[in-house]
GROMACS .gro file of C-alpha atoms in nm:
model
  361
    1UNK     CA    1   0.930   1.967   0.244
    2UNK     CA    2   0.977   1.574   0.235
    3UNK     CA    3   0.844   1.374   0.545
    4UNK     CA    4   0.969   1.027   0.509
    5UNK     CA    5   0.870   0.723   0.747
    6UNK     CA    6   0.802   0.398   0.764
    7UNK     CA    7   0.443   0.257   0.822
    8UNK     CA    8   0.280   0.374   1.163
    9UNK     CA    9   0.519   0.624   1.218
   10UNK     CA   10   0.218   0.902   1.139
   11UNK     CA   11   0.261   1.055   0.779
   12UNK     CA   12  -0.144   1.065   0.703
   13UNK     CA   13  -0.191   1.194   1.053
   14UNK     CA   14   0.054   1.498   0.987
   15UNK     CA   15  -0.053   1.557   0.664
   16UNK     CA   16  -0.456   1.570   0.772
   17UNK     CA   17  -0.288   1.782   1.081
   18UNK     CA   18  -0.194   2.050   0.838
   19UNK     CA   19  -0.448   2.028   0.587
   20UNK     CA   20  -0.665   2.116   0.864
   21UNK     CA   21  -0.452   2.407   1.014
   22UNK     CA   22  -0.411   2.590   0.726
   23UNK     CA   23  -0.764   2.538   0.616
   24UNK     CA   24  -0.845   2.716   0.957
   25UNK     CA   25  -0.589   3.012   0.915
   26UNK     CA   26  -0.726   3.031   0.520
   27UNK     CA   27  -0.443   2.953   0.369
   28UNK     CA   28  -0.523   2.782   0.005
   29UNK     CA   29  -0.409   2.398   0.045
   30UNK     CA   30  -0.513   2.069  -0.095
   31UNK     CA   31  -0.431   1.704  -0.016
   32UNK     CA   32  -0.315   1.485  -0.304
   33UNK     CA   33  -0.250   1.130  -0.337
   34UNK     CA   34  -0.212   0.835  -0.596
   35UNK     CA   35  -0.485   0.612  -0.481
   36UNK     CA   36  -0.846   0.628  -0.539
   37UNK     CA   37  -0.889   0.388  -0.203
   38UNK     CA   38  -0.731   0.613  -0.013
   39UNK     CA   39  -0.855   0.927  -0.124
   40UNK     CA   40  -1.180   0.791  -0.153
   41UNK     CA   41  -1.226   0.692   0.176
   42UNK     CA   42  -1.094   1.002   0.332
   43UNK     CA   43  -1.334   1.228   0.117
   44UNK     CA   44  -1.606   1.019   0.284
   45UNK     CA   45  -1.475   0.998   0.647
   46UNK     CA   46  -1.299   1.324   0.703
   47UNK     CA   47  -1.526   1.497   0.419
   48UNK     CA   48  -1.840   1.311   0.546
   49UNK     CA   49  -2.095   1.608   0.494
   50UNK     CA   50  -1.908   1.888   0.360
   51UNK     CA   51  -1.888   1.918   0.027
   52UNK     CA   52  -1.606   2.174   0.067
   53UNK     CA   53  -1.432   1.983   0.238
   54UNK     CA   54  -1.443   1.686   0.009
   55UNK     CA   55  -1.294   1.931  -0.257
   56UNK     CA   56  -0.973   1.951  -0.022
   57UNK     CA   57  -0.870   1.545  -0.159
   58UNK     CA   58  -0.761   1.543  -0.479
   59UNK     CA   59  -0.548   1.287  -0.719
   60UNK     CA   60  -0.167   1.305  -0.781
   61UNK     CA   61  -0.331   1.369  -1.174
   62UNK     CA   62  -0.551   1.655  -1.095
   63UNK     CA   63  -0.253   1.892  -1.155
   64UNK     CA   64  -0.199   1.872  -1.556
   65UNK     CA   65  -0.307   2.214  -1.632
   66UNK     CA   66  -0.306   2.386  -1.250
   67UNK     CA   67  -0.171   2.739  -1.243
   68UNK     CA   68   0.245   2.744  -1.124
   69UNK     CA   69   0.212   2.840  -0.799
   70UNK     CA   70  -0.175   2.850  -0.808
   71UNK     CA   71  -0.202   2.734  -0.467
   72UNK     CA   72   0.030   2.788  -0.147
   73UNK     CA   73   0.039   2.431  -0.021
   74UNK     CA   74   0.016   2.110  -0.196
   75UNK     CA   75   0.030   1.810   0.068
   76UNK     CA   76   0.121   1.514  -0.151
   77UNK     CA   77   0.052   1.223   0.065
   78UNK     CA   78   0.190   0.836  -0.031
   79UNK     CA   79   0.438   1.009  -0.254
   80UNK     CA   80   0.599   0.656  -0.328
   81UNK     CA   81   0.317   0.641  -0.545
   82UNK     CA   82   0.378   0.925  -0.746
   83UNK     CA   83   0.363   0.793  -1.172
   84UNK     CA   84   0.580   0.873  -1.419
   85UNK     CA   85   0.327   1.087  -1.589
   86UNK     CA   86   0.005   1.204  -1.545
   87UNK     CA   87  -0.087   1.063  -1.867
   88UNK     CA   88  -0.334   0.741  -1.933
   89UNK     CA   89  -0.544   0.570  -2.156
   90UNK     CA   90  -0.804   0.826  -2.102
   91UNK     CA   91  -0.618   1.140  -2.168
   92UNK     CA   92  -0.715   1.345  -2.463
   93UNK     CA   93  -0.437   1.344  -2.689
   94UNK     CA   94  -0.363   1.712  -2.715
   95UNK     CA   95  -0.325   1.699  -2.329
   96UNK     CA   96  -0.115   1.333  -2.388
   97UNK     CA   97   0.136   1.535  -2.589
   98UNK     CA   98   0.261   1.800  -2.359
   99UNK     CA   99   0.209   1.568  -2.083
  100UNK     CA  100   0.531   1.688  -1.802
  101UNK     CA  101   0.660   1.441  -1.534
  102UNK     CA  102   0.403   1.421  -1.291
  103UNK     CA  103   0.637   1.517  -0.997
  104UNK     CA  104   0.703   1.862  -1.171
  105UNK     CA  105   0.314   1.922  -1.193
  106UNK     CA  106   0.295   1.836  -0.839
  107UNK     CA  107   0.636   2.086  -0.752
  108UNK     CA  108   0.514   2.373  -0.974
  109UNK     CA  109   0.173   2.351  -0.862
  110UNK     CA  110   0.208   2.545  -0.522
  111UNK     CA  111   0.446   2.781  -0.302
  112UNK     CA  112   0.522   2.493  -0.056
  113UNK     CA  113   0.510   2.139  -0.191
  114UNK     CA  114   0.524   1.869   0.080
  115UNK     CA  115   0.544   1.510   0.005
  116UNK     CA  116   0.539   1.206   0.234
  117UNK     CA  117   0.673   0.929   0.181
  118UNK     CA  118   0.809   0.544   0.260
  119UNK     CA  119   1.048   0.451   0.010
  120UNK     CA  120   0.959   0.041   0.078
  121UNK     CA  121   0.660   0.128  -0.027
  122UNK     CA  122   0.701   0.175  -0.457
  123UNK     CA  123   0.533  -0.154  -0.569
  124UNK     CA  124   0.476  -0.076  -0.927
  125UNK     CA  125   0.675  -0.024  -1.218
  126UNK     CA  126   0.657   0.349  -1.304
  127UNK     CA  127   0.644   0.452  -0.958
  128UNK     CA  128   0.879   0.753  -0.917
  129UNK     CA  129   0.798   0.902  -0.579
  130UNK     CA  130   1.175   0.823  -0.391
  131UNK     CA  131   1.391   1.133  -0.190
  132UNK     CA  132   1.606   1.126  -0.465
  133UNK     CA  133   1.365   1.145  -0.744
  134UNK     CA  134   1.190   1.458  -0.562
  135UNK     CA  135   1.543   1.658  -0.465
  136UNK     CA  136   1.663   1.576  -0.871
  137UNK     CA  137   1.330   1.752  -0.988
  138UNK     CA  138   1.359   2.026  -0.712
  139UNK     CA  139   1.724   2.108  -0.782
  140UNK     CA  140   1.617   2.125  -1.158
  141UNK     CA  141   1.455   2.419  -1.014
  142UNK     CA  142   1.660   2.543  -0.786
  143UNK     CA  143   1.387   2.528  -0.538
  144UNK     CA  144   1.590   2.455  -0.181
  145UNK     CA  145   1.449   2.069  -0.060
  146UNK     CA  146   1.374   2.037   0.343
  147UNK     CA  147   1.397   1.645   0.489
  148UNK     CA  148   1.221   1.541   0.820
  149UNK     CA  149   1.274   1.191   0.883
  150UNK     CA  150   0.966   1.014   1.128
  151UNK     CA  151   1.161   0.682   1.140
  152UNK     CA  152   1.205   0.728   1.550
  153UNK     CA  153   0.853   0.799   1.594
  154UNK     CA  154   0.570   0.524   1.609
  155UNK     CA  155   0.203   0.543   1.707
  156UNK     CA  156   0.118   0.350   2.052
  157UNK     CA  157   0.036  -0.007   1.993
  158UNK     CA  158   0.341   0.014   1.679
  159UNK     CA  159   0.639  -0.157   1.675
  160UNK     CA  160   0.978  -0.046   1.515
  161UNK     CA  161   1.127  -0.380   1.612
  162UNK     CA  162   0.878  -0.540   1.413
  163UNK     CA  163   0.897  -0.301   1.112
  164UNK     CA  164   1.307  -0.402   1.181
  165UNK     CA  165   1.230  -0.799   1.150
  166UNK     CA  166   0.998  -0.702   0.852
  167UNK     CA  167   1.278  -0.538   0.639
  168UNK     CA  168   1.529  -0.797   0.752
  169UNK     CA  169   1.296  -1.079   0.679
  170UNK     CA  170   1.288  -0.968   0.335
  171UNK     CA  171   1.611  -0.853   0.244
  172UNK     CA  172   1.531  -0.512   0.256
  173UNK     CA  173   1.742  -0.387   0.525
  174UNK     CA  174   2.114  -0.577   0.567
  175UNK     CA  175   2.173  -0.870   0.826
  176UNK     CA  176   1.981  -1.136   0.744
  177UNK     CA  177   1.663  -1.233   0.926
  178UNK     CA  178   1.616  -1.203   1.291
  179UNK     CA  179   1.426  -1.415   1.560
  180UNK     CA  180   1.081  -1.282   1.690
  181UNK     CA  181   0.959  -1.309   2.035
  182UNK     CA  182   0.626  -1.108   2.105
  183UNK     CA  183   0.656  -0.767   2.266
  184UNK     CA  184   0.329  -0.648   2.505
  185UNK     CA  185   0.241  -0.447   2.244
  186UNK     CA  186   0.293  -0.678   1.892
  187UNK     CA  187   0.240  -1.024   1.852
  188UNK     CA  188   0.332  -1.265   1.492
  189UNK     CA  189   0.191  -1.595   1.507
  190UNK     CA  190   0.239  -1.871   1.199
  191UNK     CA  191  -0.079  -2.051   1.072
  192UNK     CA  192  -0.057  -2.400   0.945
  193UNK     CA  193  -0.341  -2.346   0.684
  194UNK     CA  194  -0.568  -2.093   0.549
  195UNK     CA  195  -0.825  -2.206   0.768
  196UNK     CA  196  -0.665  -2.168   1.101
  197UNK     CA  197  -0.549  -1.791   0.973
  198UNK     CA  198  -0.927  -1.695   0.848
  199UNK     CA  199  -1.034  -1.867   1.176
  200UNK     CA  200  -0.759  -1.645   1.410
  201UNK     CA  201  -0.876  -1.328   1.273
  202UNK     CA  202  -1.246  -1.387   1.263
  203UNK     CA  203  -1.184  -1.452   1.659
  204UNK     CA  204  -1.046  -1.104   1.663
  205UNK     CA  205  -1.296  -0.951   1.467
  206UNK     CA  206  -1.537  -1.059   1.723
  207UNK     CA  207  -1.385  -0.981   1.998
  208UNK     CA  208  -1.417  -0.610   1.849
  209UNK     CA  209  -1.107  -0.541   1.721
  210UNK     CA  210  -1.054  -0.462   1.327
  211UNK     CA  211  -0.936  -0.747   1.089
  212UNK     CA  212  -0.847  -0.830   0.748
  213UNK     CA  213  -0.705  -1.093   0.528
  214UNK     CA  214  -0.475  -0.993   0.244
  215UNK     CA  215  -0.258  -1.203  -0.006
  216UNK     CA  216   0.031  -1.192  -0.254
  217UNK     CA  217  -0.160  -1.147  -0.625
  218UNK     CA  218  -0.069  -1.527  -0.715
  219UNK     CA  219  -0.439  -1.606  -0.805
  220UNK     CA  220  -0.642  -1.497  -1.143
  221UNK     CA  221  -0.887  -1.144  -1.028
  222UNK     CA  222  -1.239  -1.298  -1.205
  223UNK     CA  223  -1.522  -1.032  -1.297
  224UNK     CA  224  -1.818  -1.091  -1.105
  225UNK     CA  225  -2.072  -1.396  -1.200
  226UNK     CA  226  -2.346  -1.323  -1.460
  227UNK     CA  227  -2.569  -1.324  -1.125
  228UNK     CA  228  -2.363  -1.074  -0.965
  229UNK     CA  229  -2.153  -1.310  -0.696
  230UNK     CA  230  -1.812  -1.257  -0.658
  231UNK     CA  231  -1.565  -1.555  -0.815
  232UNK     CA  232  -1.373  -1.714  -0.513
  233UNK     CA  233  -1.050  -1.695  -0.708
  234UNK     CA  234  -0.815  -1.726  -0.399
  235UNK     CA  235  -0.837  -2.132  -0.355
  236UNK     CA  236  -0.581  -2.300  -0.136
  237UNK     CA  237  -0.677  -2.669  -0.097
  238UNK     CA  238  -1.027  -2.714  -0.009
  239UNK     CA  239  -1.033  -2.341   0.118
  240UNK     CA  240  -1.145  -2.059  -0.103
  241UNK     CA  241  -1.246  -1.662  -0.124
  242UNK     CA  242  -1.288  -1.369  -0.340
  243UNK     CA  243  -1.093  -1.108  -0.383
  244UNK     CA  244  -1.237  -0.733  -0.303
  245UNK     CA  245  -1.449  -0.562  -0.544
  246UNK     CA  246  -1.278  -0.443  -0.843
  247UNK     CA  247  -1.459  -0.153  -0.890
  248UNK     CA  248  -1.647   0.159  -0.737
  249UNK     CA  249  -1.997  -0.023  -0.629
  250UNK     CA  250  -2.064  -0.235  -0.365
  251UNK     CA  251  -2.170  -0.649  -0.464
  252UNK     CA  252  -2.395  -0.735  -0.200
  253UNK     CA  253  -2.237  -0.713   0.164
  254UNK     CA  254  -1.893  -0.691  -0.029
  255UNK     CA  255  -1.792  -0.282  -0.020
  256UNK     CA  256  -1.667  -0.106  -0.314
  257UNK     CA  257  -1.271  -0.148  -0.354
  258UNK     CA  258  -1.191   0.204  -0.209
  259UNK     CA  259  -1.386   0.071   0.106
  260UNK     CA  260  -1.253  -0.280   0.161
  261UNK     CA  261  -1.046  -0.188   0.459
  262UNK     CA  262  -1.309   0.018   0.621
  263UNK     CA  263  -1.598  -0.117   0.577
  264UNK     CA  264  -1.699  -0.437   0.801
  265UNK     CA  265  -1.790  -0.636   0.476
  266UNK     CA  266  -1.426  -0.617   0.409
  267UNK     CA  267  -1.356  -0.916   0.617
  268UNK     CA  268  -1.564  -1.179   0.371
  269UNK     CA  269  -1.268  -1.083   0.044
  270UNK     CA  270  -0.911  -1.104   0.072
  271UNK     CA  271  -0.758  -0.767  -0.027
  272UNK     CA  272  -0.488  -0.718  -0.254
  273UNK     CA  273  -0.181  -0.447  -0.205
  274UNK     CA  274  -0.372  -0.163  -0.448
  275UNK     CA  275  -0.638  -0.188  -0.120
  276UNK     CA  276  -0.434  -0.237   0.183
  277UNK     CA  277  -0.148   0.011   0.095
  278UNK     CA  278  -0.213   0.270   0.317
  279UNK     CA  279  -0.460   0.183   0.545
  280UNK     CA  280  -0.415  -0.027   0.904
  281UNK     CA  281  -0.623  -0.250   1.120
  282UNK     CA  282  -0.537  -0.434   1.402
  283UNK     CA  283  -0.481  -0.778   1.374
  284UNK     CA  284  -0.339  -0.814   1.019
  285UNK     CA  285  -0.373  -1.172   0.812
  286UNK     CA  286  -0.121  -1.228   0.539
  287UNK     CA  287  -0.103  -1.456   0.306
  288UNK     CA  288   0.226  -1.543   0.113
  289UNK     CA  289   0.218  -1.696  -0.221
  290UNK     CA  290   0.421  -1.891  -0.420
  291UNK     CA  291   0.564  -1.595  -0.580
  292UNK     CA  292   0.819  -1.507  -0.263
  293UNK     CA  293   0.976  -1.824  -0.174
  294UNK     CA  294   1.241  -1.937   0.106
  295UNK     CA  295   1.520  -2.113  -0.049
  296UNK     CA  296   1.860  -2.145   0.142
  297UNK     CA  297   1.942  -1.826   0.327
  298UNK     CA  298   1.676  -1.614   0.215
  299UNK     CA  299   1.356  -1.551  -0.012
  300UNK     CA  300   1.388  -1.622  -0.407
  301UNK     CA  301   1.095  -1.439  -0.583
  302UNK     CA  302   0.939  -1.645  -0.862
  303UNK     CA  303   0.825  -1.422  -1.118
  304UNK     CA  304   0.586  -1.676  -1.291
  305UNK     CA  305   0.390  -1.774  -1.013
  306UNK     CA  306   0.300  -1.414  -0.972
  307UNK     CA  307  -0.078  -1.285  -1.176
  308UNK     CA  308  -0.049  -0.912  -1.176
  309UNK     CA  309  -0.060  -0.805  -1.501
  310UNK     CA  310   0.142  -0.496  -1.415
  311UNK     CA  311   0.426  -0.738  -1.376
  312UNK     CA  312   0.364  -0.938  -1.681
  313UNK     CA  313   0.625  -0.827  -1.951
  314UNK     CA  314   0.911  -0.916  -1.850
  315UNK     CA  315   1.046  -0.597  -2.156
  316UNK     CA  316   0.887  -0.343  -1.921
  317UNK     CA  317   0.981  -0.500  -1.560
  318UNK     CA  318   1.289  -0.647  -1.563
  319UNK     CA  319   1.384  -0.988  -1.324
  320UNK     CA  320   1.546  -0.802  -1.066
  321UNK     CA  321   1.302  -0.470  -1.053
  322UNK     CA  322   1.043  -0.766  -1.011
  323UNK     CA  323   1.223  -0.923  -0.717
  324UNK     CA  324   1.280  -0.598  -0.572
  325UNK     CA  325   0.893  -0.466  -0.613
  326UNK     CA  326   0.780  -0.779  -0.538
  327UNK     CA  327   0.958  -0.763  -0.181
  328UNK     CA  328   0.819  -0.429  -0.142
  329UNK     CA  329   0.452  -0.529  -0.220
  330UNK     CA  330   0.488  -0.816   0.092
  331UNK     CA  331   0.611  -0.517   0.298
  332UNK     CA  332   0.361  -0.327   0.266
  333UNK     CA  333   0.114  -0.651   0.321
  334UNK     CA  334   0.292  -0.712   0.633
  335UNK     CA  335   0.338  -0.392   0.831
  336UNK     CA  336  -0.083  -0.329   0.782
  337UNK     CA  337  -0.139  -0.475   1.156
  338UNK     CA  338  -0.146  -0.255   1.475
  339UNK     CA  339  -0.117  -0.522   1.707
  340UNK     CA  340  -0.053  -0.903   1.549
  341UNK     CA  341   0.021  -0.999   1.229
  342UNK     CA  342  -0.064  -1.402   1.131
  343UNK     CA  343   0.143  -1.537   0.872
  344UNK     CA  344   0.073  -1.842   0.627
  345UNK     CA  345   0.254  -1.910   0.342
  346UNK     CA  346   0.201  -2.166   0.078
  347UNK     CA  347   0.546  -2.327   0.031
  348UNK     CA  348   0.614  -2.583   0.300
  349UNK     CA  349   0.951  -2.510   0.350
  350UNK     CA  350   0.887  -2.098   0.393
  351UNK     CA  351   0.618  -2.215   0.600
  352UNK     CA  352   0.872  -2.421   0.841
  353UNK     CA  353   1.145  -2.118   0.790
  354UNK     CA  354   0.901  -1.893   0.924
  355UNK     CA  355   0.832  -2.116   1.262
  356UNK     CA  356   1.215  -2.154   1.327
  357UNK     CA  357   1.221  -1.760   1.332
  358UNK     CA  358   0.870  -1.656   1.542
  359UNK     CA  359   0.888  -1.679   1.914
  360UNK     CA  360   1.102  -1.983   1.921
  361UNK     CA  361   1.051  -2.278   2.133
   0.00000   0.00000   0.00000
């Protein structure tokens, strides 16, 4: 089975669905998925407890050596995230060597593989997890491949028109951009500076509704301070912030990575797309770096304004698989919000693009 979607549309809330209902009937399945944020935090909110149930979240990686068929259902949530290989640094090298595609693993591991999925949402080089790339390893098989597509259905408070001027914003759906005027249910404003977007969204965080702040990965990612403080890498002008935790424990009020969109110390860091992807809040800050440009009729990415070292040899990620991931990654950034979305970007004349195209005049 292969649920595709766009964000909000309710993949994670059909997969935990049916985790859940075959847990109850006793069926053997397990949730898989290719981020420790995500899979982290649900072992701790839907696991909170239960041991057992914690068991039920596992990694896209945990399947190198599982039985074929050792299970009945495999629920392989955020699919676009599924690698190339199992295979890392860490893996012994006797394992390293026999080492299959990691979308067979996750195929031959049970009766009924399911995978979920938003292709807009592959962001890295070696990310494999696309309709195609699942029915070519299925058919390898001969094992018959079952689409349902969610793209009609959003959660209350969503917006497909805004996922619409999202995609045709960034060249990822045909037409050119469109003009936004707020709906009752979704709002976009454009902040002049920094300040005025950390100051909108600390306004909603305090009128109770969840917040967060994420950015392009334009600025270095510092280790903490020999005293333990967090680096405030992110400096535009005279205003300045950390980025989340890099790893697993918690630096003062600042939460563990996994935990950066859940937990209310989140707010004090800007997050990064390995954080946000998968995870919403309600009023969504996003800032745009100088790595996705508007020049002309449309955004130029600018490969070396751009600090993730995933993207760095230009060998391994070509110029255009760059452009296109790169457009993916501000997708993703902007389609985290259930209700507004407040834009800045760093380039003037994106900046002034941008107010010609939200709720005009």
């Amino acid at each position: 089975m292969v649920v595709t979607g766009g964000p909000g549309s309710g993949k994670s809330v059909i997969a935990l669905s049916l985790l859940g209902e075959l847990s109850r009937q006793g069926r053997t399945v397990l949730h898989a998925t290719g981020s420790r944020s995500f899979t982290q935090t649900l072992r701790k909110v839907a696991g909170k407890g239960s041991t057992r149930t914690q068991a039920l979240f596992k990694y896209f990686n945990s399947f190198m050596d599982a039985d074929r068929n050792g299970i009945e259902v495999l629920i392989s949530d955020e699919a676009h995230r599924i690698r190339e290989t199992s295979a890392n640094r860490y893996t012994p090298n006797k394992i390293r060597e026999r080492a299959r595609p990691q979308i067979e693993e996750l195929l031959d591991a049970a009766r009924v593989p399911v995978f979920l999925l938003d292709e807009h949402q592959v962001v890295r080089p070696g990310e494999l997890g696309t309709v195609a790339d699942i029915r070519a390893a299925a058919a390898l098989r001969g094992i018959n491949v079952r689409q349902v597509d969610l793209t009609a259905e959003y959660r209350a408070g969503g917006s497909a028109t805004y996922i619409t001027w999202v995609l045709r914003l960034l060249g990822l759906a045909p037409g050119g951009p469109l003009t936004w005027e707020d709906e009752p249910s979704y709002a976009i404003s454009i902040a002049e500076s920094p300040e005025e977007l950390e100051a909108t969204l600390r306004a909603d965080l305090k009128a109770g509704r969840t917040a967060r702040i994420t950015a392009g990965f334009c600025w270095p990612w510092s280790d903490p301070n020999p005293d333990g403080g967090l680096v405030h890498d992110v400096r535009i002008g005279n205003w300045t912030k950390p980025w989340n935790v890099k790893g697993n424990r918690a630096i003062g009020d600042a939460p563990p990575s996994a935990l950066w969109a859940t937990n209310p110390g989140g707010f004090e860091q800007v997050g990064c797309i390995y954080t946000a992807q998968g995870f919403e809040y309600a009023s969504n800050g996003v800032i745009l770096g100088p790595d996705l440009v508007w020049r002309g009729d449309g955004f130029v990415s600018r490969r070396s304004e751009n600090r993730d070292p995933d993207f760095r040899s230009a060998a391994r990620v070509s110029d255009e698989d760059f452009d296109r991931l790169v457009r993916n990654v501000y997708k993703v950034l902007l389609t985290r919000g259930m209700e507004r979305t407040v834009l800045y970007s760093t380039d003037v004349e994106t900046r002034a693009k941008l107010r010609e195209l939200v709720n005009p005049g």
